[in-house]
C-alpha positions as CSV (number, residue, x, y, z in Angstrom):
1,M,9.7,12.4,8.7
2,L,6.2,13.5,7.7
3,T,3.3,11.9,9.6
4,L,0.6,10.1,7.7
5,A,-1.8,12.8,8.6
6,D,0.5,15.4,7.0
7,A,1.3,13.3,3.9
8,P,-2.0,13.8,1.9
9,S,-1.5,17.5,1.7
10,Q,1.9,17.0,0.0
11,A,0.2,15.8,-3.2
12,T,-1.3,19.2,-3.8
13,R,2.3,20.6,-4.4
14,M,2.4,18.8,-7.7
15,P,-1.0,19.2,-9.3
16,D,0.2,19.2,-12.9
17,L,2.1,15.9,-12.7
18,P,0.5,12.7,-13.9
19,H,-1.4,11.0,-11.1
20,A,-0.7,7.4,-10.0
21,V,-3.0,5.7,-7.5
22,V,-1.5,2.7,-5.7
23,I,-4.0,0.4,-4.0
24,G,-2.5,-1.2,-0.9
25,S,0.5,-0.3,1.2
26,G,2.3,-3.6,1.4
27,F,6.0,-3.6,0.5
28,G,5.1,-4.1,-3.1
29,G,2.8,-1.0,-3.1
30,L,5.2,1.2,-1.1
31,A,8.1,0.2,-3.4
32,A,6.0,0.9,-6.4
33,A,5.1,4.4,-5.1
34,V,8.7,5.3,-4.5
35,R,9.7,4.1,-8.0
36,L,6.8,6.0,-9.6
37,G,7.6,9.1,-7.6
38,A,11.2,9.0,-8.9
39,R,9.8,8.7,-12.4
40,G,7.8,11.9,-12.3
41,Y,4.4,10.8,-11.0
42,R,2.3,12.4,-8.3
43,V,1.5,9.3,-6.2
44,T,-1.4,8.5,-3.8
45,V,-1.3,5.3,-1.9
46,L,-4.6,4.0,-0.5
47,E,-4.7,1.6,2.4
48,R,-7.9,0.2,3.8
49,L,-6.4,-0.5,7.2
50,E,-5.6,2.1,9.8
51,Q,-1.8,1.7,9.4
52,P,0.5,1.1,6.4
53,G,2.3,-2.1,5.7
54,G,-0.4,-4.6,4.7
55,R,0.9,-8.0,5.9
56,A,3.9,-6.1,7.3
57,R,1.8,-4.1,9.8
58,V,2.8,-4.0,13.4
59,H,1.0,-5.1,16.5
60,R,1.8,-3.2,19.7
61,Q,0.3,-4.7,22.8
62,D,1.1,-4.6,26.5
63,G,4.6,-3.0,25.9
64,F,5.5,-5.6,23.2
65,T,6.1,-4.9,19.5
66,F,5.2,-7.7,17.1
67,D,5.9,-7.6,13.4
68,A,2.7,-9.1,12.0
69,G,4.3,-10.6,8.8
70,P,7.7,-10.6,7.2
71,T,10.6,-11.1,9.5
72,I,13.4,-12.1,7.2
73,V,15.2,-9.5,5.0
74,T,17.2,-10.9,2.1
75,A,18.6,-9.1,-0.9
76,P,18.8,-5.8,1.0
77,F,20.1,-4.0,-2.0
78,L,16.5,-3.9,-3.3
79,F,15.6,-1.7,-0.4
80,E,18.8,0.3,-0.7
81,E,17.8,1.1,-4.3
82,L,14.6,2.7,-3.1
83,W,16.5,5.0,-0.8
84,A,19.0,5.8,-3.5
85,L,16.2,6.8,-5.9
86,C,15.3,9.5,-3.4
87,G,18.9,10.7,-2.9
88,R,19.1,9.1,0.5
89,R,20.9,6.3,2.4
90,M,18.9,3.5,3.8
91,A,21.4,3.2,6.6
92,D,20.5,6.6,7.9
93,D,16.9,5.4,8.6
94,V,17.1,1.7,9.1
95,T,19.8,-0.6,10.7
96,L,19.9,-4.1,9.4
97,A,21.5,-6.7,11.7
98,P,22.9,-9.9,10.0
99,M,21.7,-13.2,11.4
100,L,24.1,-15.9,12.5
101,P,22.9,-18.6,12.1
102,F,20.2,-17.7,9.5
103,Y,18.0,-20.4,11.0
104,R,18.3,-23.1,13.6
105,I,16.4,-26.2,12.3
106,R,15.3,-28.7,15.0
107,F,14.0,-32.1,14.1
108,S,11.5,-34.1,16.1
109,D,14.2,-36.3,17.6
110,G,15.9,-33.2,19.0
111,A,18.8,-33.0,16.5
112,T,19.6,-29.4,15.3
113,F,21.2,-28.0,12.2
114,D,22.5,-24.4,12.2
115,Y,21.9,-23.0,8.7
116,S,24.1,-20.1,7.7
117,G,25.9,-18.5,4.8
118,D,29.4,-19.6,5.9
119,P,30.5,-22.3,3.4
120,E,32.9,-23.9,5.8
121,A,30.4,-24.0,8.7
122,M,27.8,-25.4,6.4
123,R,30.1,-28.2,5.2
124,A,30.7,-29.1,8.8
125,E,27.0,-29.2,9.6
126,V,26.3,-31.4,6.6
127,A,29.1,-33.7,7.6
128,R,27.7,-34.0,11.2
129,F,24.6,-35.5,9.7
130,S,26.0,-37.3,6.7
131,P,29.7,-37.1,5.7
132,E,29.0,-38.7,2.3
133,D,26.6,-35.9,1.4
134,V,29.2,-33.1,1.6
135,T,30.1,-33.3,-2.1
136,G,26.5,-33.5,-3.1
137,Y,25.8,-30.4,-1.0
138,E,28.5,-28.4,-2.7
139,Q,27.2,-29.5,-6.1
140,F,23.7,-28.4,-5.1
141,M,24.9,-25.0,-4.1
142,E,26.6,-24.7,-7.4
143,R,23.3,-25.5,-9.1
144,S,21.5,-23.0,-6.8
145,A,24.0,-20.3,-7.8
146,A,23.3,-21.0,-11.5
147,I,19.6,-20.9,-11.0
148,C,19.9,-17.6,-9.0
149,R,21.9,-16.0,-11.8
150,V,19.1,-16.7,-14.3
151,G,15.9,-16.8,-12.2
152,F,16.6,-13.9,-9.9
153,E,19.4,-11.7,-11.2
154,E,18.5,-11.8,-14.9
155,L,14.7,-12.4,-14.9
156,G,13.4,-11.4,-11.4
157,H,12.7,-7.8,-12.6
158,V,11.8,-8.6,-16.2
159,A,8.2,-8.3,-17.3
160,F,6.6,-11.4,-18.8
161,S,4.0,-9.6,-20.9
162,S,3.7,-12.1,-23.8
163,V,4.0,-15.8,-24.4
164,S,7.1,-15.2,-26.5
165,D,8.9,-13.9,-23.4
166,M,8.2,-17.3,-21.7
167,L,9.2,-19.3,-24.8
168,R,12.5,-17.4,-24.9
169,I,13.5,-18.4,-21.4
170,M,11.9,-21.9,-21.4
171,P,15.1,-23.7,-22.6
172,S,17.0,-22.1,-19.7
173,L,14.3,-23.1,-17.2
174,L,14.3,-26.7,-18.4
175,R,18.1,-26.8,-18.5
176,L,18.2,-25.7,-14.8
177,G,15.6,-28.2,-13.8
178,G,12.6,-25.9,-13.5
179,H,10.2,-28.7,-14.5
180,R,11.3,-30.6,-11.4
181,S,10.1,-29.8,-7.8
182,V,12.5,-28.3,-5.3
183,Y,12.6,-31.5,-3.3
184,D,13.3,-33.6,-6.4
185,L,16.2,-31.4,-7.4
186,V,17.6,-31.5,-3.8
187,A,17.2,-35.3,-3.7
188,R,19.4,-35.6,-6.9
189,Y,22.4,-34.3,-4.9
190,I,21.7,-35.3,-1.2
191,R,20.7,-38.7,0.2
192,D,20.2,-38.1,3.9
193,E,16.5,-37.5,4.4
194,R,17.0,-34.9,7.1
195,L,19.4,-32.9,4.9
196,R,16.9,-33.1,2.1
197,T,14.4,-31.4,4.4
198,V,17.0,-28.7,5.4
199,F,17.7,-27.8,1.8
200,S,14.1,-28.1,0.4
201,F,12.0,-26.2,3.0
202,H,12.5,-22.7,1.5
203,P,9.4,-22.7,-0.7
204,L,7.3,-22.7,2.5
205,L,8.7,-19.2,3.1
206,I,6.9,-18.0,0.0
207,G,3.7,-20.1,0.1
208,G,4.8,-23.2,-1.8
209,S,5.0,-27.0,-1.2
210,P,8.6,-28.2,-1.6
211,F,7.1,-31.2,-3.4
212,R,5.2,-29.0,-6.0
213,A,7.1,-25.7,-6.2
214,S,9.3,-25.4,-9.3
215,A,13.0,-26.1,-8.7
216,I,13.6,-22.5,-9.9
217,Y,13.0,-21.6,-6.3
218,C,16.2,-23.5,-5.3
219,L,17.7,-20.1,-6.1
220,I,16.8,-19.0,-2.5
221,A,19.7,-21.0,-1.0
222,H,22.3,-19.1,-3.0
223,L,20.4,-15.8,-2.7
224,E,20.7,-16.1,1.1
225,R,24.4,-17.1,1.0
226,R,25.3,-14.2,-1.3
227,W,23.3,-11.4,0.4
228,G,22.7,-12.8,3.8
229,V,19.7,-12.9,6.1
230,H,19.0,-9.8,8.1
231,F,16.7,-8.3,10.7
232,A,15.6,-4.7,10.8
233,M,16.4,-3.3,14.2
234,G,13.1,-2.0,15.7
235,G,11.3,-4.6,13.6
236,T,10.2,-4.8,10.0
237,G,7.8,-2.0,10.7
238,R,10.8,0.4,10.6
239,L,11.2,-0.4,6.9
240,V,7.5,0.5,6.4
241,E,8.0,3.8,8.2
242,G,11.1,4.5,6.2
243,L,9.3,3.9,2.9
244,V,6.4,6.0,3.9
245,G,8.8,8.8,4.7
246,L,10.4,8.5,1.3
247,I,7.0,8.8,-0.4
248,A,6.2,11.9,1.7
249,G,9.5,13.4,0.8
250,Q,8.8,12.9,-2.9
251,G,5.5,14.8,-2.4
252,G,3.3,11.7,-2.4
253,A,0.5,10.7,-0.1
254,V,-0.3,7.6,2.0
255,R,-3.9,7.6,3.1
256,C,-5.0,5.0,5.6
257,G,-8.6,4.0,6.3
258,A,-9.3,4.4,2.5
259,E,-10.8,1.3,1.0
260,V,-11.1,0.9,-2.7
261,A,-14.4,-0.5,-3.9
262,R,-13.6,-0.7,-7.6
263,I,-11.2,0.4,-10.3
264,E,-12.9,2.9,-12.7
265,V,-12.5,1.9,-16.3
266,A,-13.3,3.9,-19.4
267,D,-12.6,2.9,-23.0
268,G,-10.6,0.0,-21.7
269,R,-8.3,2.1,-19.6
270,A,-8.0,2.5,-15.8
271,R,-9.0,6.0,-15.0
272,G,-9.1,6.0,-11.2
273,V,-10.8,4.3,-8.3
274,S,-13.9,4.6,-6.2
275,L,-13.8,4.2,-2.5
276,T,-16.3,2.5,-0.3
277,D,-17.4,5.8,1.0
278,G,-18.3,7.0,-2.5
279,T,-15.3,9.2,-3.1
280,R,-13.8,9.0,-6.6
281,I,-10.1,9.6,-7.2
282,A,-9.1,10.2,-10.8
283,A,-5.8,8.8,-12.0
284,D,-3.6,8.5,-15.1
285,I,-2.5,5.0,-14.0
286,V,-3.6,2.6,-11.3
287,V,-1.3,0.1,-9.6
288,S,-2.8,-2.6,-7.5
289,N,-1.0,-4.1,-4.6
290,A,-4.1,-5.9,-3.6
291,D,-4.4,-9.7,-3.8
292,S,-4.4,-10.4,-7.6
293,A,-7.5,-12.5,-7.4
294,H,-9.3,-9.7,-5.5
295,T,-8.1,-7.2,-8.1
296,Y,-9.7,-9.1,-11.0
297,L,-12.7,-10.7,-9.3
298,T,-13.8,-7.7,-7.2
299,L,-12.1,-4.5,-8.1
300,L,-12.6,-5.2,-11.8
301,A,-15.8,-7.1,-11.5
302,G,-17.3,-7.6,-15.0
303,Q,-14.1,-6.5,-16.8
304,G,-12.4,-8.9,-19.2
305,P,-13.5,-12.3,-20.5
306,A,-15.4,-14.7,-18.2
307,W,-12.8,-17.5,-18.8
308,R,-10.1,-15.4,-17.2
309,R,-12.2,-15.0,-14.0
310,A,-12.9,-18.7,-14.1
311,K,-9.2,-19.4,-14.4
312,L,-8.4,-17.3,-11.4
313,K,-11.0,-19.1,-9.3
314,A,-9.6,-22.5,-10.4
315,A,-6.0,-21.5,-9.7
316,H,-4.0,-23.1,-6.8
317,S,-3.7,-20.7,-3.9
318,S,-0.9,-20.9,-1.4
319,M,-1.4,-22.4,2.0
320,G,-2.9,-20.5,4.9
321,L,-1.0,-19.3,8.0
322,F,-1.8,-19.6,11.7
323,V,0.3,-17.1,13.6
324,W,0.4,-16.8,17.4
325,Y,2.0,-13.7,18.8
326,F,3.0,-13.9,22.5
327,G,5.1,-12.2,25.1
328,T,6.7,-13.7,28.2
329,D,7.7,-12.2,31.6
330,R,11.0,-14.1,31.4
331,K,13.8,-14.7,28.9
332,F,14.3,-17.8,26.9
333,P,18.0,-17.3,26.0
334,D,18.5,-20.7,24.3
335,I,16.0,-19.9,21.6
336,A,17.6,-18.5,18.4
337,H,16.2,-15.5,16.5
338,H,14.8,-17.9,13.8
339,T,14.0,-21.5,14.7
340,I,12.3,-24.0,12.5
341,L,10.7,-26.9,14.4
342,M,10.2,-29.8,12.1
343,G,7.4,-32.2,13.0
344,P,7.6,-36.0,12.8
345,R,6.2,-35.9,9.2
346,Y,7.4,-33.9,6.3
347,R,6.0,-35.1,3.0
348,E,2.8,-36.3,4.6
349,L,2.2,-33.1,6.5
350,I,2.8,-31.0,3.4
351,A,0.2,-33.2,1.5
352,D,-2.3,-32.6,4.3
353,I,-1.9,-28.9,4.0
354,F,-1.7,-28.4,0.2
355,E,-3.6,-31.4,-1.3
356,R,-6.0,-32.9,1.3
357,K,-6.5,-29.5,3.0
358,V,-7.0,-31.1,6.4
359,L,-5.8,-29.7,9.7
360,A,-3.5,-32.3,11.0
361,P,-2.9,-33.0,14.7
362,D,0.9,-32.5,14.2
363,F,2.7,-29.5,12.8
364,S,5.9,-27.9,11.8
365,L,6.6,-24.5,13.2
366,Y,8.6,-21.3,12.5
367,L,9.4,-19.7,15.8
368,H,10.5,-16.1,15.7
369,R,12.3,-14.5,18.7
370,P,13.1,-10.9,17.6
371,T,14.2,-9.9,21.1
372,A,17.2,-12.2,20.7
373,T,18.5,-9.4,18.5
374,D,16.6,-6.3,19.7
375,P,15.6,-6.5,23.4
376,L,13.8,-3.1,23.0
377,L,10.9,-4.9,21.3
378,A,9.7,-6.1,24.7
379,P,9.6,-4.7,28.3
380,P,12.8,-5.2,30.3
381,G,13.4,-8.8,31.3
382,C,10.8,-10.1,28.8
383,D,10.8,-11.9,25.5
384,G,8.6,-11.4,22.4
385,F,7.8,-14.2,20.0
386,Y,5.6,-15.2,17.1
387,V,5.1,-18.8,16.1
388,L,3.8,-19.6,12.6
389,A,2.2,-22.9,11.5
390,P,1.4,-23.6,7.8
391,V,-2.2,-24.7,7.6
392,P,-4.7,-25.3,4.8
393,N,-6.2,-22.2,3.2
394,L,-10.0,-21.6,3.6
395,A,-10.7,-24.1,0.8
396,G,-10.3,-26.7,3.5
397,G,-13.5,-25.5,5.2
398,Q,-12.0,-25.2,8.7
399,D,-14.0,-23.1,11.2
400,W,-11.3,-21.0,12.7
401,S,-13.7,-19.3,15.1
402,R,-14.0,-22.7,16.8
403,L,-10.5,-24.1,16.1
404,A,-8.2,-21.1,16.8
405,E,-7.9,-21.4,20.6
406,P,-7.5,-25.3,20.7
407,Y,-4.9,-25.1,18.0
408,R,-3.0,-22.3,19.8
409,Q,-3.1,-24.3,23.0
410,A,-1.7,-27.4,21.2
411,I,1.2,-25.3,19.8
412,A,1.8,-23.9,23.3
413,D,1.9,-27.4,24.8
414,H,4.3,-28.5,22.1
415,L,6.7,-25.6,22.7
416,E,6.5,-26.3,26.5
417,A,7.3,-29.9,26.0
418,T,10.2,-29.4,23.5
419,V,12.2,-26.1,23.4
420,M,10.5,-23.8,25.9
421,P,10.0,-25.5,29.3
422,G,8.2,-23.1,31.6
423,L,6.4,-21.3,28.8
424,L,2.8,-21.8,29.9
425,G,3.3,-20.1,33.2
426,S,5.2,-17.1,31.7
427,I,2.8,-15.8,29.0
428,V,1.7,-12.3,29.7
429,T,0.3,-11.2,26.3
430,S,-1.2,-13.1,23.4
431,R,-3.0,-12.8,20.1
432,V,-3.6,-15.0,17.0
433,T,-4.1,-14.5,13.3
434,T,-5.8,-17.2,11.2
435,P,-6.6,-17.7,7.5
436,A,-10.0,-16.2,8.2
437,D,-8.2,-13.0,9.4
438,F,-6.2,-13.0,6.2
439,E,-9.4,-13.0,4.2
440,T,-11.0,-10.3,6.4
441,D,-8.0,-8.0,6.9
442,F,-6.1,-8.4,3.7
443,L,-9.0,-9.5,1.3
444,S,-6.8,-12.5,0.6
445,F,-8.5,-15.0,-1.8
446,R,-9.3,-18.2,0.2
447,G,-7.4,-16.6,3.1
448,S,-4.1,-17.7,1.6
449,G,-0.9,-16.3,3.1
450,F,1.0,-15.6,-0.1
451,G,-1.5,-15.4,-3.0
452,L,-0.9,-17.9,-5.8
453,E,1.0,-21.1,-5.1
454,P,4.5,-20.9,-6.7
455,V,4.2,-23.9,-9.1
456,L,5.7,-23.8,-12.6
457,T,2.3,-23.3,-14.3
458,Q,1.7,-20.3,-12.1
459,S,5.2,-18.7,-12.5
460,A,6.6,-16.0,-14.9
461,W,4.2,-15.6,-17.8
462,F,1.7,-17.9,-16.3
463,R,1.4,-15.6,-13.3
464,P,-0.9,-12.5,-13.4
465,H,1.1,-10.0,-15.4
466,N,2.6,-6.8,-13.9
467,A,1.0,-4.9,-16.8
468,S,-2.6,-6.0,-16.9
469,S,-3.7,-7.8,-20.0
470,V,-7.3,-6.9,-19.3
471,V,-7.2,-3.2,-18.7
472,R,-4.7,-0.7,-20.0
473,D,-2.9,1.7,-17.6
474,L,-3.5,-0.9,-14.8
475,Y,-0.5,-2.5,-13.2
476,L,-0.1,-5.2,-10.6
477,V,2.6,-5.7,-7.9
478,G,3.0,-7.9,-4.9
479,A,3.0,-11.5,-4.0
480,G,0.2,-12.5,-6.4
481,T,2.0,-11.3,-9.5
482,H,5.4,-11.9,-11.1
483,P,7.9,-12.8,-9.8
484,G,6.1,-13.9,-6.6
485,A,6.0,-13.8,-2.8
486,G,8.8,-13.0,-0.3
487,L,10.4,-9.6,0.2
488,P,12.8,-10.0,-2.9
489,G,9.8,-11.1,-5.0
490,V,7.4,-8.2,-4.1
491,L,10.2,-5.6,-4.3
492,S,11.2,-7.0,-7.7
493,S,7.6,-6.8,-8.9
494,A,7.7,-3.0,-8.2
495,K,11.0,-2.8,-10.1
496,V,9.3,-4.4,-13.1
497,L,7.2,-1.2,-13.3
498,D,10.3,0.7,-14.5
499,T,10.1,-1.2,-17.8
500,V,6.3,-1.3,-18.3
501,V,5.0,2.1,-17.0
502,P,5.7,5.2,-19.1
503,D,8.2,7.5,-17.6
504,A,6.3,10.7,-16.7
505,R,9.5,12.7,-16.9
506,V,10.0,11.8,-20.6
507,D,6.4,12.2,-21.6
508,A,5.9,15.5,-19.8
């Protein structure tokens, strides 16, 4: 595999090919680069941080390896397609380990639910909580499958470039319940309140409130059952390394430490970018994997009508994320790879985060223990973790420079008192990421963890388009554009480019 230092020189091998500049090396940007390279473009990816991956960067500290962001791989065929475009097999570079269970969900009273893709095991788990809800659960999964067929398989990689595209699919969205919230649709089938929580929490994985996100996102339940939940051995960073290698093998370049200050526009067309150091890089097309609000409000400052910028500022951003990475000098074998610790409140806590934007004293947590599957991510005899708490984005006004350590300590005390007795005396390495870090490191508008909140009025055509409606030859990928956040969403946003970007092989 070519190193990042070697990669820039490869672009000089193809000087006569149309040049595509990709801003940002998150999964959306890297996938876009591979797809553009396969369609005849000479590609340069520009990353402002010192390593590729964006939110999927890697923290290496005291012998521990921590994936900074995504940990759950679903719809792995979207990754496999990228390797296939390069004549390669993903399995030769990355090993995906299936998760069983997908998640262990623990309620505040200590009850646990093992969530998996095994229909029989799931029926048994539902029956343990509420036998009368088994039939409703099966009906919900049938509805989830129908939504997935339309919302993901048919429309996930389709561009919504005009209002007619939205009008065409609106009857299907309404028929499938897209005007309802995820929680409301689940509640139509399931009566037990704890089970309603189990089958409605998924929007939180992509930045949405279960009580506001469109029921279209109920598709996630079927998506996980059909394609499974996986973990990349060596960490999600191995997927980043693999994609960087694909780009280099195509003759493309990934340049780190290269921050874009603005997108250059001439005659209404994107014509390249200017870096913060004054360097100008010409391009035939520009693809932005930056936060969509940052793209329009900063990189394109002054371009397009003022009302469009005002609309972006008024949009609903996803929640913020508080993430604590820590390593221990002992094992915690009873902790599953993925554990969701529900707090004593569900609807009320979600309202605190999304509506009132206050930092509540209680919390629900996602606890990730990758060493349950890959012990090599920590020194011998040790365990590595991260624990994530959904919190208000920066619109809440919290001062994280003051709040971060007390909040981390409160989470540590909670883990010690519930599922990890002995934790406080075994921590040997620690670091935190707050919404303020998302704003600083990823230029995320309001420090949100996932860009725009996935509500119906910010989905499909209502979301920033993959082909910019403001500047020609500018395209957007990533969590802040269609179809949305999560690995399947950002990879699908790159797949949309196949239908909206001219094929350089045809036009050559």
